[in-house]
Coordinates of C-alpha atoms in Angstrom, one line a residue:
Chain C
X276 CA -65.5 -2.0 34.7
X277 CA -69.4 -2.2 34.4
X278 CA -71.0 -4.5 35.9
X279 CA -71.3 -6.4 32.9
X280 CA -67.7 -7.5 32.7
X281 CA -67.1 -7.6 36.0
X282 CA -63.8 -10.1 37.1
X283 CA -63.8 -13.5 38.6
X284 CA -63.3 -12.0 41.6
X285 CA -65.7 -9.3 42.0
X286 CA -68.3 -11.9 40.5
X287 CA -67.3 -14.4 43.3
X288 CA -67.3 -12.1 46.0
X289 CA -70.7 -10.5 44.5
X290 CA -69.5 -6.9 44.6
X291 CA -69.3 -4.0 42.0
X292 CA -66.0 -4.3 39.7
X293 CA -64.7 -1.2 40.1
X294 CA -62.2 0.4 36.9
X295 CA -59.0 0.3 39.2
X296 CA -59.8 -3.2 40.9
X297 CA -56.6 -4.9 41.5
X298 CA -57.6 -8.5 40.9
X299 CA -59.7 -7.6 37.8
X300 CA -56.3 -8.3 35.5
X301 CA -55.2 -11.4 37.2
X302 CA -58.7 -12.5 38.1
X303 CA -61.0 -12.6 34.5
X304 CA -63.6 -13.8 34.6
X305 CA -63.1 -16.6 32.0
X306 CA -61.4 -18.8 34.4
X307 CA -63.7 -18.6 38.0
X308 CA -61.8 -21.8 39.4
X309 CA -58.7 -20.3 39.7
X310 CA -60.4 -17.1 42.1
X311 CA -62.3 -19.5 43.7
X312 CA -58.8 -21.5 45.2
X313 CA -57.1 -18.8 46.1
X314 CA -60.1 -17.5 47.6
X315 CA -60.5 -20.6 49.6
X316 CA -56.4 -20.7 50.8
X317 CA -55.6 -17.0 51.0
X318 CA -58.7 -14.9 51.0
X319 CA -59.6 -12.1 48.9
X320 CA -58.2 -9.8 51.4
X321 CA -55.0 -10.8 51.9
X322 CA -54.6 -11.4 48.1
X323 CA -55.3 -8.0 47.6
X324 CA -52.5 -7.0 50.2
X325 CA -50.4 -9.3 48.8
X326 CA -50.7 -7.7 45.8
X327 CA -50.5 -4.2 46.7
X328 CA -47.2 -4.8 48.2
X329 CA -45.5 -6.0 45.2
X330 CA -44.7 -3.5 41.9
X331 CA -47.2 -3.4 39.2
X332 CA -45.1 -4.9 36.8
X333 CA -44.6 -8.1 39.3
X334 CA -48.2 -8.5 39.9
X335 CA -48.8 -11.2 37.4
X336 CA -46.3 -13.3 38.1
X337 CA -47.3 -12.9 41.8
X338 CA -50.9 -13.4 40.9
X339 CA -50.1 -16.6 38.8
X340 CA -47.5 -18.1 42.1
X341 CA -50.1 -17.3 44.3
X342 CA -52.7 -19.0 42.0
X343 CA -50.5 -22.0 41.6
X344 CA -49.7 -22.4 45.7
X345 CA -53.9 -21.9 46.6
X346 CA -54.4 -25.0 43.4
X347 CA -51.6 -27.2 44.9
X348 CA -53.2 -27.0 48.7
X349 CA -56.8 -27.7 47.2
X350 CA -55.4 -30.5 45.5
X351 CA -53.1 -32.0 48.7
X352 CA -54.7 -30.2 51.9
X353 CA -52.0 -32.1 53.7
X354 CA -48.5 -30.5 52.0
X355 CA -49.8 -27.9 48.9
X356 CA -47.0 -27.2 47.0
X357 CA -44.4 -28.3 49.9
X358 CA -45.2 -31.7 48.6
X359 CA -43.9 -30.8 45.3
X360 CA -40.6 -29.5 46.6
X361 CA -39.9 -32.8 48.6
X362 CA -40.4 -34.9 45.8
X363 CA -38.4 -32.7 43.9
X364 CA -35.6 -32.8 46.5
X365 CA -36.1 -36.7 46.7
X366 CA -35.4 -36.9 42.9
X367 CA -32.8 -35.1 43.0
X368 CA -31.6 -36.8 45.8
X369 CA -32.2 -40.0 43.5
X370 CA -30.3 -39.2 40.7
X371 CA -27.6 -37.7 42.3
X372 CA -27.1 -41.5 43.5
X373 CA -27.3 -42.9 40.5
X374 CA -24.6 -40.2 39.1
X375 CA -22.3 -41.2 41.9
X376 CA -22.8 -45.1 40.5
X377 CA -22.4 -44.7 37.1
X378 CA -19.3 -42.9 38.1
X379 CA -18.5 -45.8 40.1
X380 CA -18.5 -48.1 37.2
X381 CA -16.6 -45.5 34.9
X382 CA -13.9 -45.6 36.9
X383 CA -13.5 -49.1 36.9
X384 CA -14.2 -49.5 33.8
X385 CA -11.2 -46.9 33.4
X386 CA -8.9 -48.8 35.3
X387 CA -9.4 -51.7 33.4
X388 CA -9.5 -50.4 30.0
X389 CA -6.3 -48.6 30.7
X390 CA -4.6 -51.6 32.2
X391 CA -5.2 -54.0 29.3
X392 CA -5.0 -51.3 26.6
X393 CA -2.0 -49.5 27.6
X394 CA -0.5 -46.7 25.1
X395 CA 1.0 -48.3 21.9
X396 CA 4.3 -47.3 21.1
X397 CA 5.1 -44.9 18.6
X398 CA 5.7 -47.1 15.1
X399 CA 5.7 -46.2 12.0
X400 CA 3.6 -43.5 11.1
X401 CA 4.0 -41.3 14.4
X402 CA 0.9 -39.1 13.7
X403 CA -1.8 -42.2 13.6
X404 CA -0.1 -42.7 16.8
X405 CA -0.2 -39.6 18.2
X406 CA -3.8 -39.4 17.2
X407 CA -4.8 -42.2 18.4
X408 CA -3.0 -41.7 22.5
X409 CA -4.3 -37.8 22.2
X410 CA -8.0 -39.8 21.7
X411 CA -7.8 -41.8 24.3
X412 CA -6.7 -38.6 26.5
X413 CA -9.2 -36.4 25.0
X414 CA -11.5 -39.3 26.6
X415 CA -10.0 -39.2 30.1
X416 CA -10.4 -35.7 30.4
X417 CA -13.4 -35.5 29.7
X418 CA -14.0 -38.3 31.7
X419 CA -12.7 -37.0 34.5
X420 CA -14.2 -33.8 33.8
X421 CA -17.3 -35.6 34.6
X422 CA -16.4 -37.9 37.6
X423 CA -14.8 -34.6 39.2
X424 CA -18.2 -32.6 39.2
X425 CA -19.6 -34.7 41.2
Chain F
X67 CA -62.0 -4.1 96.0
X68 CA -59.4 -5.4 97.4
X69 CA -61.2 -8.9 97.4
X70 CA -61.2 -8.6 93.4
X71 CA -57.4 -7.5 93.1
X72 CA -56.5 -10.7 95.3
X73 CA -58.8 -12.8 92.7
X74 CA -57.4 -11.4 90.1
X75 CA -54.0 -13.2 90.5
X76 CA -55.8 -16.6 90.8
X77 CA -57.4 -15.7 87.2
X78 CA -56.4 -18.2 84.7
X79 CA -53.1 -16.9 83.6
X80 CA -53.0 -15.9 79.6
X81 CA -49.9 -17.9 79.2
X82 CA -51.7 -21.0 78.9
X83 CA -53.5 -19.5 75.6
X84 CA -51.5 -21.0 72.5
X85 CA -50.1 -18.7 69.9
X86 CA -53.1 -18.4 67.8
X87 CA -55.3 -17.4 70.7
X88 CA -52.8 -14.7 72.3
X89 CA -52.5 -13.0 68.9
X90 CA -55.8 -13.5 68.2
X91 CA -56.9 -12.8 71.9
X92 CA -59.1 -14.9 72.8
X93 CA -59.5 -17.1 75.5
X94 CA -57.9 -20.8 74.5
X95 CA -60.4 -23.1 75.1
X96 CA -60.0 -27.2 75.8
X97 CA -61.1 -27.6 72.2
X98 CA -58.5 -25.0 70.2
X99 CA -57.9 -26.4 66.7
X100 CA -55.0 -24.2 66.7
X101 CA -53.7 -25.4 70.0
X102 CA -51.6 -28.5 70.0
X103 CA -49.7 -27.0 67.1
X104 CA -49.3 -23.1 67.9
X105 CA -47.6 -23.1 71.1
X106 CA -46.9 -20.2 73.1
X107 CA -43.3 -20.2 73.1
X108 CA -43.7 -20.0 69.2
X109 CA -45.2 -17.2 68.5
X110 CA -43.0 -16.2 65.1
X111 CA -45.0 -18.8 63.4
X112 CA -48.7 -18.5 63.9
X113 CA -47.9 -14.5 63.0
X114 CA -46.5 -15.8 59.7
X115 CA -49.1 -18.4 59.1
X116 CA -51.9 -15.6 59.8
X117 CA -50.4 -12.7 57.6
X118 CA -50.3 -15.1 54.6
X119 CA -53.7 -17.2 55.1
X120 CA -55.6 -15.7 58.0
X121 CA -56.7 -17.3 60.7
X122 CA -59.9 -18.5 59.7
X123 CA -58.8 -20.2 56.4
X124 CA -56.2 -22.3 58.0
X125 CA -58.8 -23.3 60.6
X126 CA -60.9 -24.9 57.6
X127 CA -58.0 -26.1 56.3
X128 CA -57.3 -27.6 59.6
X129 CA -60.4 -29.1 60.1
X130 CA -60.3 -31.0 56.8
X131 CA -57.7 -33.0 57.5
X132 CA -57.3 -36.1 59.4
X133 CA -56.0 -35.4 62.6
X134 CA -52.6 -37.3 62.6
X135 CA -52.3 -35.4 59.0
X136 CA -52.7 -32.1 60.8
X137 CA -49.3 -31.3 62.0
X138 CA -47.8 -31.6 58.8
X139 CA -49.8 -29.6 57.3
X140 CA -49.2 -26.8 59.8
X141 CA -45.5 -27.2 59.1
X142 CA -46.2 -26.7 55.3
X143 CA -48.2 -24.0 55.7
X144 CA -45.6 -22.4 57.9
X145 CA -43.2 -23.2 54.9
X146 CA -45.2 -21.7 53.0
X147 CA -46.2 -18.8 54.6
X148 CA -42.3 -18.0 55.5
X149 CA -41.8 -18.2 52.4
X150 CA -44.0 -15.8 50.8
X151 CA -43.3 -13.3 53.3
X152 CA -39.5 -13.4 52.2
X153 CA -40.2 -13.5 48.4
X154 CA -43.8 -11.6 48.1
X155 CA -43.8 -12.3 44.3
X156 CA -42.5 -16.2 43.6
X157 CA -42.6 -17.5 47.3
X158 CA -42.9 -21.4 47.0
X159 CA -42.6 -21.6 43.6
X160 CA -39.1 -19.9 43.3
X161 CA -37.9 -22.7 45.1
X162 CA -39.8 -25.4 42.5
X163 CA -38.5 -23.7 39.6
X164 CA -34.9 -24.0 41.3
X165 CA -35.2 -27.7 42.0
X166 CA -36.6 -28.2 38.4
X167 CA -33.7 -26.3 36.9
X168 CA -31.7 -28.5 39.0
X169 CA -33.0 -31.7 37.7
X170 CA -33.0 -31.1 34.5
X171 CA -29.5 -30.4 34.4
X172 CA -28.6 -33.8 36.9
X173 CA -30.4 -35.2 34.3
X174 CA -28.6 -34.5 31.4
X175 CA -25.5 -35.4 33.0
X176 CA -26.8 -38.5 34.0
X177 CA -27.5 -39.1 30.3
X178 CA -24.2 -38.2 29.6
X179 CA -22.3 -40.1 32.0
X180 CA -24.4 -43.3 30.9
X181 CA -23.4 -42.7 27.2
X182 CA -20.0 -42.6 28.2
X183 CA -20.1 -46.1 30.3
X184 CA -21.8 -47.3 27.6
X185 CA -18.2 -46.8 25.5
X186 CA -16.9 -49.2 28.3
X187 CA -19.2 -52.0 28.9
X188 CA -19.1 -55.2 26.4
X189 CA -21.6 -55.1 24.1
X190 CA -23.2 -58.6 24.8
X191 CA -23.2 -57.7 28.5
X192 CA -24.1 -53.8 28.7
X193 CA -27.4 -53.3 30.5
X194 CA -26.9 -49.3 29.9
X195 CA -27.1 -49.1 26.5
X196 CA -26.9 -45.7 24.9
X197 CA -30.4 -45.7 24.0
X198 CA -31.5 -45.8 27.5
X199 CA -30.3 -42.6 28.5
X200 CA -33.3 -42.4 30.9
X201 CA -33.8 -44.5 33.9
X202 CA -37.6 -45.5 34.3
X203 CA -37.5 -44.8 38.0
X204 CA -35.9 -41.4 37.7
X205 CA -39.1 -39.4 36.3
X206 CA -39.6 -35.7 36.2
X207 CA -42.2 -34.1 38.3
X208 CA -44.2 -32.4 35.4
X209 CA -46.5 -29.7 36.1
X210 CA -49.2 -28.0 34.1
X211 CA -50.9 -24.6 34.8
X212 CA -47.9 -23.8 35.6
X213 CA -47.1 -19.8 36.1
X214 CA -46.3 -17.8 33.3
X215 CA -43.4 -15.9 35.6
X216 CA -40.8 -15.1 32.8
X217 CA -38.4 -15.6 35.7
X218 CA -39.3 -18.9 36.5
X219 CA -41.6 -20.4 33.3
X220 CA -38.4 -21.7 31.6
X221 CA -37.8 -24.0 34.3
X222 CA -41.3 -25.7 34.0
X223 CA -42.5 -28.5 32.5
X224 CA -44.7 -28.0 29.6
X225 CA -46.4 -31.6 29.9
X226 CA -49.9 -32.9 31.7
X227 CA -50.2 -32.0 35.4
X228 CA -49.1 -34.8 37.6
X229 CA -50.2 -32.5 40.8
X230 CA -53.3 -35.0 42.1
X231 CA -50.9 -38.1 41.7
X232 CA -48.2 -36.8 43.5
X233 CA -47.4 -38.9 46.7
X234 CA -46.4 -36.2 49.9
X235 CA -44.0 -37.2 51.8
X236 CA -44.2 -37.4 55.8
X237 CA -40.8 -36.3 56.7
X238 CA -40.0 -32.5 57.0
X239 CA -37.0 -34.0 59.5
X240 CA -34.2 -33.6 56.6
X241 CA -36.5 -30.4 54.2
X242 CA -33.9 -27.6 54.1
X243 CA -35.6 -24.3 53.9
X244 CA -34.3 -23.5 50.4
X245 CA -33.9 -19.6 50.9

């Protein structure tokens, strides 16, 4: 690469671009910011290491983690990306609860529903009868489908 | 000669050094950054911290932080660092695109299970209707620049970064390392 075109990298770090540079594809130099974090959080060095240790066709997706985890600790010095995982665990956390509620209420609203709407008795026209119990059981298990996952 | 072999055990001992400074070696001084959250009998850690950022980077990273804030941050980039060293391609971020999956799906059967009450509850009464299948508090972390990893992009959010409004979180008493 000439040193007309040279990548975000080798621009940053003020050195020749060489043609096999290994940041040069992950690093262009259309987007300087990025180099810049990961710079700041990793180092050029042990990017490059980093790199170098994974197969080729991995490297992007490393480079693009590796981008991601140096933006999210410029952005919270504190936590980086750890923050993101906590909340994420939190939310989880969060609507796990309200899962285990709604289930609550489901099955008392079962209870209920099933005491003061017991099965009708076959009359008449068994099959409207039929259909109708199968509906209500189709409901339960699925019902319960749901309340057992959790 | 023999005087200086006989001073030599009343040296300072290199066990007082912290972890940072023994790997590094150094001599510890009163002043260590590194110090009050390397210590000696952890050794493990600083190595990781140091493969993954380098020595001198989590320094300045140390340094900008407000003190009280500083050993939290050393037990995220610990986090961290362990976890890039056992997944050199995804580290961190296999673990977000796990948690995301996980939500999403949580939240569908939230949506579901709702639906379902909403069968139950009296109309006049019901404060679940169907059409709120999504409880206000229960938002999705949504990320943007997110990797394009074709094992992972599926699992991220294609909306506006939330990143700088994030809130962190002080405890790391009850964060399960994921891997």
């Amino acid at each position: 690469m000439s040193s007309f075109s040279r990548c975000a990298a080798c621009k940053y770090l003020r050195r020749k671009c060489p043609q096999d540079c290994i940041l040069a594809p992950y690093f262009p130099s259309s987007n300087p910011q990025r180099f810049v974090c990961v710079h700041k959080i990793f180092g050029a060095s042990n990017v490059t290491k980093m790199l170098q240790q994974v197969p080729g066709h991995l490297r992007a997706e490393a480079a693009e983690c590796i981008s991601y985890e140096a933006i999210a600790r410029v952005q919270d010095p504190v936590y980086g990306c750890v923050g993101i995982i906590t909340q994420l665990q939190q939310q989880i956390s969060q609507i796990h609860s309200e899962i285990m509620k709604t289930k609550g209420e489901m099955i008392a609203h079962h209870c209920a529903h099933s005491q003061h709407h017991p099965p009708p008795q076959p009359q008449g026209d068994p099959s409207w009868s039929i259909s109708l119990h199968q509906q209500q059981q189709d409901y339960s298990q699925s019902d319960e489908h749901l309340l057992r996952k959790y | 000669m023999r005087m200086k072999q006989a001073m030599k055990g009343h040296e300072p001992r290199s066990s007082s050094s912290c972890a940072a400074c023994k790997l590094l070696k150094r001599k510890c001084t009163s002043n260590c950054i590194f110090a009050p959250y390397f210590r000696s009998d952890e050794p493990k850690k600083f190595a990781k911290v140091h493969k993954v950022f380098g020595a001198s980077n989590v320094s300045k990273i140390l340094v900008e932080v407000p003190e009280e804030q500083r050993e939290d941050t050393v037990n995220s980039l610990a986090y961290e660092a362990e976890a890039r060293l056992r997944d050199p391609v995804y580290g961190c971020i296999g673990a977000i695109a796990l948690l995301q999956r996980k939500m999403v799906e949580l939240q569908h059967d939230l949506a579901i299970a709702r639906a379902r009450l909403a069968r139950y509850a009296v109309p006049a009464v019901s404060s679940s209707s169907p059409s709120v299948l999504m409880d206000e508090n229960v938002g999705m972390v949504s990320f943007d620049d997110m990797p394009c990893c074709s094992g992972v992009n599926e699992s991220f959010g294609q909306s506006s970064s939330e990143l700088t409004q994030i809130q962190p979180m002080n405890d790391f008493g009850q964060f399960p390392y994921v891997f």
